[in-house]
Coordinates of C-alpha atoms in Angstrom, one line a residue:
X1 CA -10.6 -52.7 -10.2
X2 CA -8.9 -56.3 -11.3
X3 CA -8.1 -58.7 -8.7
X4 CA -4.8 -58.8 -7.1
X5 CA -3.1 -62.0 -8.5
X6 CA -1.8 -64.1 -5.6
X7 CA 1.8 -63.9 -4.1
X8 CA 4.8 -65.3 -6.2
X9 CA 7.6 -66.6 -3.6
X10 CA 10.3 -66.7 -6.7
X11 CA 11.6 -63.6 -7.5
X12 CA 10.0 -64.3 -11.2
X13 CA 7.1 -65.6 -11.8
X14 CA 6.7 -68.6 -13.5
X15 CA 5.8 -68.2 -17.8
X16 CA 2.3 -69.3 -19.0
X17 CA 3.3 -73.0 -19.1
X18 CA 6.6 -74.5 -18.4
X19 CA 6.9 -78.2 -19.7
X20 CA 10.4 -78.5 -18.2
X21 CA 9.6 -76.9 -14.6
X22 CA 10.2 -79.5 -11.7
X23 CA 7.3 -79.7 -9.1
X24 CA 9.4 -78.1 -6.8
X25 CA 9.1 -75.1 -8.8
X26 CA 5.6 -75.1 -9.5
X27 CA 4.8 -75.8 -5.8
X28 CA 6.6 -71.9 -5.2
X29 CA 3.8 -70.3 -6.2
X30 CA 1.6 -70.0 -2.9
X31 CA -2.8 -69.1 -4.0
X32 CA -4.3 -69.0 -0.5
X33 CA -6.6 -66.1 -0.6
X34 CA -8.0 -65.6 -4.1
X35 CA -11.7 -67.1 -4.0
X36 CA -12.1 -68.4 -7.5
X37 CA -15.3 -66.7 -9.7
X38 CA -17.3 -67.1 -12.8
X39 CA -14.7 -65.6 -15.6
X40 CA -11.9 -67.1 -13.5
X41 CA -9.8 -69.2 -16.2
X42 CA -7.2 -71.6 -14.8
X43 CA -4.6 -74.4 -16.4
X44 CA -4.8 -77.5 -15.0
X45 CA -2.0 -80.2 -15.5
X46 CA -2.1 -83.9 -14.9
X47 CA 1.4 -84.6 -14.2
X48 CA 2.6 -87.1 -18.2
X49 CA -1.9 -87.8 -18.9
X50 CA -2.0 -84.6 -21.1
X51 CA -5.4 -85.4 -22.4
X52 CA -7.0 -84.4 -19.1
X53 CA -4.8 -81.3 -18.8
X54 CA -5.7 -77.9 -20.5
X55 CA -7.2 -74.5 -19.7
X56 CA -10.5 -74.4 -18.7
X57 CA -13.2 -71.4 -17.7
X58 CA -15.4 -71.7 -14.7
X59 CA -18.6 -70.5 -16.2
X60 CA -21.6 -68.1 -15.1
X61 CA -22.9 -70.9 -12.8
X62 CA -19.9 -71.2 -11.4
X63 CA -19.2 -74.9 -13.1
X64 CA -15.9 -75.9 -14.5
X65 CA -15.7 -78.8 -17.0
X66 CA -12.9 -81.3 -17.4
X67 CA -12.4 -84.5 -19.3
X68 CA -13.8 -87.5 -17.7
X69 CA -15.3 -85.0 -15.0
X70 CA -17.5 -83.1 -16.6
X71 CA -19.2 -80.0 -15.0
X72 CA -17.8 -79.4 -11.2
X73 CA -18.9 -77.0 -9.1
X74 CA -16.1 -75.0 -7.8
X75 CA -16.9 -71.7 -7.3
X76 CA -15.8 -69.9 -3.9
X77 CA -13.1 -72.3 -4.0
X78 CA -9.8 -71.5 -3.2
X79 CA -6.2 -72.5 -6.3
X80 CA -5.3 -74.9 -3.1
X81 CA -8.7 -76.4 -2.3
X82 CA -9.7 -76.4 -6.0
X83 CA -6.0 -78.3 -6.4
X84 CA -7.0 -80.8 -3.5
X85 CA -11.0 -81.2 -4.9
X86 CA -9.7 -82.1 -8.6
X87 CA -7.0 -84.6 -7.1
X88 CA -9.8 -86.5 -5.1
X89 CA -11.7 -86.2 -8.4
X90 CA -9.6 -87.9 -10.4
X91 CA -8.3 -91.0 -8.5
X92 CA -11.5 -92.5 -9.9
X93 CA -9.3 -92.8 -13.2
X94 CA -5.8 -92.1 -12.5
X95 CA -3.9 -93.8 -9.6
X96 CA -1.8 -91.3 -7.5
X97 CA -2.6 -87.9 -9.6
X98 CA -0.8 -85.8 -9.8
X99 CA -2.1 -82.5 -10.2
X100 CA -1.3 -78.7 -10.9
X101 CA -3.7 -76.1 -11.3
X102 CA -2.9 -71.8 -11.5
X103 CA -4.6 -69.1 -12.5
X104 CA -3.6 -67.5 -16.4
X105 CA -7.0 -65.1 -16.5
X106 CA -8.4 -63.5 -14.0
X107 CA -12.2 -61.8 -13.9
X108 CA -13.0 -58.2 -13.8
X109 CA -13.9 -57.6 -10.1
X110 CA -15.7 -54.5 -10.1
X111 CA -16.8 -52.6 -6.9
X112 CA -21.1 -52.8 -6.0
X113 CA -21.8 -54.2 -9.8
X114 CA -20.3 -51.8 -12.4
X115 CA -18.8 -49.2 -10.0
X116 CA -15.6 -47.6 -10.3
X117 CA -12.9 -46.5 -7.2
X118 CA -12.8 -43.0 -8.3
X119 CA -12.3 -39.2 -6.2
X120 CA -15.4 -37.2 -6.3
X121 CA -12.8 -34.5 -5.2
X122 CA -10.1 -35.4 -8.1
X123 CA -11.4 -36.6 -11.8
X124 CA -7.8 -37.8 -12.9
X125 CA -7.7 -40.7 -9.6
X126 CA -7.5 -43.8 -11.2
X127 CA -7.4 -42.3 -14.8
X128 CA -3.8 -41.7 -15.0
X129 CA -3.8 -43.3 -18.2
X130 CA -5.8 -40.5 -19.7
X131 CA -5.9 -37.5 -17.3
X132 CA -3.2 -35.8 -16.0
X133 CA -2.5 -35.0 -12.1
X134 CA 0.0 -32.6 -13.3
X135 CA -1.5 -29.7 -16.1
X136 CA 0.6 -28.9 -19.2
X137 CA 1.4 -25.0 -20.3
X138 CA -0.6 -24.6 -23.1
X139 CA 1.4 -23.3 -26.0
X140 CA -0.3 -20.2 -26.7
X141 CA -2.4 -18.3 -24.2
X142 CA -6.2 -17.5 -24.6
X143 CA -8.7 -15.2 -22.9
X144 CA -11.0 -17.9 -21.3
X145 CA -14.1 -16.9 -19.7
X146 CA -15.8 -19.2 -17.4
X147 CA -19.8 -18.8 -16.4
X148 CA -20.0 -20.2 -13.4
X149 CA -18.1 -21.1 -10.0
X150 CA -20.0 -24.1 -8.7
X151 CA -17.6 -27.4 -8.9
X152 CA -17.2 -27.7 -12.7
X153 CA -16.6 -23.8 -13.5
X154 CA -14.0 -23.4 -10.6
X155 CA -12.2 -26.7 -11.8
X156 CA -12.5 -25.1 -15.9
X157 CA -11.1 -22.0 -14.5
X158 CA -8.2 -24.3 -12.1
X159 CA -7.1 -25.9 -15.6
X160 CA -7.4 -23.4 -17.5
X161 CA -5.4 -21.2 -14.9
X162 CA -2.4 -23.6 -15.3
X163 CA -2.5 -23.9 -18.8
X164 CA -1.3 -20.7 -18.3
X165 CA -4.5 -19.1 -20.4
X166 CA -6.1 -15.8 -19.0
X167 CA -9.3 -16.5 -17.0
X168 CA -12.3 -14.8 -15.6
X169 CA -15.3 -16.4 -13.1
X170 CA -19.0 -14.6 -13.4
X171 CA -20.4 -16.2 -10.8
X172 CA -24.3 -14.4 -9.9
X173 CA -23.9 -15.6 -6.5
X174 CA -21.9 -13.9 -3.6
X175 CA -20.2 -16.8 -3.1
X176 CA -18.9 -20.1 -5.3
X177 CA -20.1 -23.5 -4.7
X178 CA -23.3 -24.3 -7.1
X179 CA -25.3 -26.8 -5.1
X180 CA -22.5 -27.9 -3.1
X181 CA -23.1 -25.0 0.1
X182 CA -26.7 -26.9 0.0
X183 CA -25.3 -30.7 0.2
X184 CA -23.1 -29.6 3.0
X185 CA -25.7 -28.3 5.1
X186 CA -26.5 -31.4 6.3
X187 CA -24.1 -31.6 8.6
X188 CA -22.8 -35.4 8.0
X189 CA -21.5 -34.0 4.4
X190 CA -20.4 -30.8 6.1
X191 CA -16.8 -31.8 4.4
X192 CA -18.3 -31.4 1.0
X193 CA -17.6 -28.0 1.3
X194 CA -13.7 -28.5 1.2
X195 CA -13.7 -29.4 -2.7
X196 CA -15.0 -26.0 -2.9
X197 CA -12.4 -24.2 -0.5
X198 CA -9.5 -25.9 -2.2
X199 CA -10.3 -24.6 -5.6
X200 CA -11.2 -21.0 -4.8
X201 CA -7.4 -21.1 -2.9
X202 CA -6.1 -22.9 -6.1
X203 CA -7.6 -20.0 -8.3
X204 CA -6.4 -17.4 -5.7
X205 CA -2.6 -19.0 -6.0
X206 CA -2.8 -19.2 -10.3
X207 CA -4.4 -15.5 -10.6
X208 CA -7.8 -16.2 -11.6
X209 CA -10.2 -13.5 -11.7
X210 CA -13.5 -14.5 -10.1
X211 CA -16.6 -11.4 -10.4
X212 CA -19.2 -12.5 -8.0
X213 CA -22.8 -10.9 -7.9
X214 CA -22.2 -10.9 -11.4
X215 CA -25.4 -12.2 -13.3
X216 CA -23.8 -12.4 -16.7
X217 CA -25.6 -11.5 -20.0
X218 CA -24.0 -12.5 -23.4
X219 CA -23.5 -8.7 -23.9
X220 CA -20.9 -8.8 -20.9
X221 CA -19.4 -12.4 -21.7
X222 CA -18.7 -10.2 -25.4
X223 CA -17.4 -7.5 -24.2
X224 CA -14.3 -9.4 -22.5
X225 CA -13.8 -10.2 -26.1
X226 CA -13.4 -14.5 -24.8
X227 CA -11.4 -16.9 -27.0
X228 CA -12.8 -19.2 -25.2
X229 CA -16.4 -19.3 -23.6
X230 CA -17.3 -22.0 -20.9
X231 CA -20.9 -22.1 -19.7
X232 CA -20.9 -24.1 -16.5
X233 CA -24.4 -22.5 -15.2
X234 CA -25.6 -25.3 -13.3
X235 CA -29.0 -26.6 -13.3
X236 CA -32.5 -25.4 -11.4
X237 CA -34.6 -28.4 -9.6
X238 CA -37.0 -30.2 -11.6
X239 CA -40.4 -29.6 -10.2
X240 CA -43.0 -32.6 -9.7
X241 CA -45.6 -31.3 -12.4
X242 CA -42.7 -31.3 -14.5
X243 CA -42.3 -34.8 -14.3
X244 CA -46.0 -35.9 -14.8
X245 CA -47.1 -35.6 -11.4
X246 CA -50.8 -34.2 -11.6
X247 CA -50.6 -31.1 -9.3
X248 CA -54.5 -30.1 -8.1
X249 CA -56.2 -26.7 -6.6
X250 CA -52.4 -25.2 -5.8
X251 CA -50.9 -27.9 -3.5
X252 CA -48.0 -27.1 -2.2
X253 CA -45.1 -29.4 -3.1
X254 CA -41.3 -28.5 -1.7
X255 CA -38.3 -29.8 -3.6
X256 CA -34.7 -30.8 -2.0
X257 CA -33.3 -27.3 -2.8
X258 CA -35.9 -26.2 0.0
X259 CA -35.4 -28.4 2.6
X260 CA -31.6 -28.2 2.2
X261 CA -31.5 -24.2 1.8
X262 CA -33.9 -23.9 4.9
X263 CA -36.6 -22.3 2.8
X264 CA -38.9 -25.1 4.0
X265 CA -39.0 -26.6 7.3
X266 CA -41.5 -29.8 6.7
X267 CA -43.5 -30.6 10.2
X268 CA -45.9 -33.6 11.1
X269 CA -46.2 -36.4 8.7
X270 CA -44.1 -35.5 5.7
X271 CA -44.3 -37.7 2.4
X272 CA -40.8 -37.6 0.0
X273 CA -41.0 -38.8 -3.4
X274 CA -37.6 -39.5 -4.9
X275 CA -37.7 -40.0 -8.6
X276 CA -33.5 -39.0 -8.2
X277 CA -32.1 -41.4 -6.6
X278 CA -29.1 -39.0 -5.9
X279 CA -27.5 -37.5 -2.6
X280 CA -29.7 -34.2 -3.2
X281 CA -32.8 -36.1 -2.5
X282 CA -31.8 -38.3 0.4
X283 CA -29.8 -35.8 2.5
X284 CA -32.5 -33.7 1.7
X285 CA -35.5 -36.7 3.3
X286 CA -32.7 -37.4 6.2
X287 CA -32.6 -33.8 7.2
X288 CA -36.5 -34.2 7.5
X289 CA -36.5 -37.8 9.7
X290 CA -33.8 -36.0 11.6
X291 CA -35.7 -33.6 12.2
X292 CA -38.6 -35.2 14.2
X293 CA -41.0 -35.4 11.2
X294 CA -43.1 -38.1 10.6
X295 CA -41.4 -39.8 7.1
X296 CA -42.4 -42.1 4.6
X297 CA -40.0 -42.3 1.4
X298 CA -40.9 -43.5 -1.9
X299 CA -39.5 -43.9 -4.8
X300 CA -40.0 -45.5 -7.8
X301 CA -36.8 -47.5 -7.8
X302 CA -36.1 -51.3 -6.4
X303 CA -34.1 -50.0 -4.5
X304 CA -33.0 -46.8 -2.1
X305 CA -30.7 -43.9 -3.4
X306 CA -30.4 -46.4 -6.8
X307 CA -27.2 -43.4 -8.3
X308 CA -25.3 -43.3 -4.8
X309 CA -23.4 -46.2 -4.5
X310 CA -23.6 -49.5 -2.1
X311 CA -20.6 -47.5 -0.2
X312 CA -22.7 -44.3 0.8
X313 CA -25.8 -46.2 1.7
X314 CA -25.3 -47.6 4.9
X315 CA -25.0 -43.9 6.2
X316 CA -28.6 -42.8 5.0
X317 CA -30.3 -46.4 5.9
X318 CA -28.7 -46.0 9.8
X319 CA -30.5 -42.7 9.6
X320 CA -33.9 -43.8 8.1
X321 CA -34.1 -46.6 10.6
X322 CA -32.9 -45.1 13.5
X323 CA -35.7 -42.3 12.6
X324 CA -38.6 -45.0 12.0
X325 CA -38.8 -43.6 8.6
X326 CA -41.1 -45.4 6.2
X327 CA -39.5 -46.9 2.8
X328 CA -41.9 -47.5 -0.3
X329 CA -40.4 -48.9 -3.5
X330 CA -41.4 -49.1 -6.8
X331 CA -44.1 -46.4 -6.2
X332 CA -44.6 -43.7 -7.8
X333 CA -46.2 -40.4 -6.7
X334 CA -49.1 -39.8 -9.2
X335 CA -51.2 -37.4 -7.6
X336 CA -51.1 -34.4 -5.1
X337 CA -54.2 -32.3 -3.8
X338 CA -55.2 -30.0 -1.0
X339 CA -57.9 -31.1 1.5
X340 CA -58.7 -30.0 5.3
X341 CA -55.8 -28.4 6.3
X342 CA -53.5 -31.4 4.6
X343 CA -52.5 -33.3 1.2
X344 CA -53.9 -35.9 -0.3
X345 CA -50.9 -37.8 -2.1
X346 CA -51.9 -40.9 -4.5
X347 CA -49.2 -43.7 -4.9
X348 CA -49.1 -46.3 -7.7
X349 CA -47.0 -48.6 -9.1
X350 CA -45.6 -48.8 -12.9
X351 CA -46.2 -52.5 -13.3
X352 CA -49.8 -52.9 -11.7
X353 CA -52.8 -50.0 -11.6
X354 CA -53.4 -50.6 -8.2
X355 CA -53.3 -46.7 -6.3
X356 CA -52.8 -46.7 -2.6
X357 CA -53.8 -43.0 -0.6
X358 CA -51.8 -41.2 1.7
X359 CA -52.9 -38.2 3.8
X360 CA -50.0 -35.8 4.8
X361 CA -48.9 -32.8 6.2
X362 CA -46.2 -31.9 3.5
X363 CA -45.3 -33.4 0.2
X364 CA -41.4 -33.0 -0.8
X365 CA -40.1 -34.0 -4.1
X366 CA -36.6 -34.5 -5.8
X367 CA -36.2 -35.0 -10.1
X368 CA -33.1 -33.7 -10.8
X369 CA -32.5 -30.5 -12.4
X370 CA -32.9 -28.9 -16.0
X371 CA -30.2 -27.6 -17.3
X372 CA -30.1 -24.0 -17.2
X373 CA -28.7 -23.0 -20.3
X374 CA -30.2 -19.9 -21.4
X375 CA -26.8 -17.9 -22.3
X376 CA -25.3 -21.0 -23.8
X377 CA -27.6 -20.8 -26.2
X378 CA -27.9 -16.6 -26.4
X379 CA -23.9 -17.2 -27.7
X380 CA -24.0 -20.4 -29.8
X381 CA -25.0 -18.2 -32.9
X382 CA -21.5 -16.1 -32.3
X383 CA -19.2 -19.0 -32.1
X384 CA -17.1 -20.7 -34.3
X385 CA -18.3 -24.1 -33.3
X386 CA -21.6 -23.7 -32.6
X387 CA -21.2 -25.0 -29.1
X388 CA -20.5 -28.6 -31.0
X389 CA -18.4 -30.6 -29.1
X390 CA -15.9 -33.3 -31.0
X391 CA -16.8 -36.2 -28.7
X392 CA -14.1 -38.5 -30.8
X393 CA -11.6 -36.0 -29.4
X394 CA -12.5 -35.3 -26.4
X395 CA -12.5 -39.4 -24.8
X396 CA -8.9 -39.5 -27.1
X397 CA -7.4 -36.5 -25.0
X398 CA -6.8 -34.4 -28.5
X399 CA -7.8 -30.4 -28.7
X400 CA -11.6 -30.0 -29.8
X401 CA -10.8 -28.0 -33.8
X402 CA -14.6 -28.2 -34.5
X403 CA -15.0 -25.2 -37.0
X404 CA -19.0 -24.6 -37.7
X405 CA -19.0 -20.9 -38.7
X406 CA -15.7 -19.6 -39.7
X407 CA -17.0 -16.0 -38.5
X408 CA -17.3 -17.3 -35.0
X409 CA -14.9 -15.2 -32.8
X410 CA -14.7 -17.7 -30.2
X411 CA -14.9 -21.6 -28.9
X412 CA -18.0 -21.7 -27.0
X413 CA -18.5 -25.2 -24.6
X414 CA -20.9 -26.0 -21.4
X415 CA -20.4 -28.6 -18.8
X416 CA -21.6 -30.1 -15.8
X417 CA -25.4 -29.8 -14.8
X418 CA -25.8 -26.4 -17.8
X419 CA -25.6 -30.1 -20.1
X420 CA -27.7 -32.5 -17.9
X421 CA -28.7 -32.9 -14.0
X422 CA -25.0 -34.8 -13.3
X423 CA -23.3 -35.7 -9.4
X424 CA -20.0 -33.6 -8.4
X425 CA -17.6 -36.0 -9.7
X426 CA -19.2 -36.1 -13.0
X427 CA -19.0 -32.3 -12.7
X428 CA -15.7 -32.1 -12.4
X429 CA -14.8 -34.7 -14.5
X430 CA -16.4 -32.8 -17.8
X431 CA -14.3 -29.5 -16.7
X432 CA -10.9 -31.5 -16.8
X433 CA -11.0 -34.0 -19.7
X434 CA -12.4 -30.7 -21.1
X435 CA -10.3 -27.9 -20.4
X436 CA -6.8 -30.0 -20.4
X437 CA -6.8 -29.5 -24.1
X438 CA -7.7 -26.3 -24.7

């Protein structure tokens, strides 16, 4: 997100350099809100003294280097404050200096260190130059089979339906949504269900067939004689032992899915190990904390919820503060073993060999998901593209034209968590930018 330019009272902005512009014209530009910082470039004009004038940039340390004055710390000033400050400084060298300052290049300002202003529901928002809000019809309708009715699969089916294709969705569960119904179990996040409900209603409007309670196998898909198959079968929770935690003596470690789904309700003293840093972990941890359990939240990261962004951090921080949750940073869960009806958890740091022991009643962990991609690999050999994606075409908005198997009868793609663990927005984005060109 770029910083907004300062207000200009004139109907037309002044040119980058206007030697003939009068002092009155130059004074009509008002810079009373923009705060200067590293990366900003400014034109500094000392009237009738070109050797002290020019374009100067603010360095990473907040200083700007000018002739005679050398390095001056200017970060945090407005443009008018800078003009006044420089006028006072130049008085040591120029009698009654007349100084004009205006920005000619603005630094990029991003939300929360590199974040973007995006919409979890609509991947085209803030990407209008590359992604459409209104999906154009395809020149030739095709038979499209989408396997999985999570956010990625539903978005793929919706966009394909808007394109005019004949679309069928196969979903193993009796309902749509993938992991979203789990996320919506946290009362504070129940509105997430709207992401699914809207897409289901759109599929009804578009005449897309959704077959629930259908555990699709390769033969089921091939029997439909598809032109395109999109695998959106999601992921399955990774377990602690898969990520290197030593689980001894049959110690039971629940997952965040177990907690969000209500299958496990941890009581007493609970250690939650978050090795993922996403909403699934923190939402499950919040539910545990709100239930009355004494919770310790452990993460190997240097901050809590490293993937959720600053806007989402506050409600979790509030919940953990209100429930006296203990937050332990820079620590990994190394091992868990049963002892005397409880669990002994050993945690340690990446930065030293020192370890500490916790004795608790329950251990819960979140390690993200592993791709549920078995069906994709079963279908790969019969596809014309062998499941490959032309990423250059994908990013440039061109149709997928990869042919690696001339005998193949359909194109095959996978999206969302069926590729790798990702969030809701990324899953929807996968679907939109792929299917809009099919």
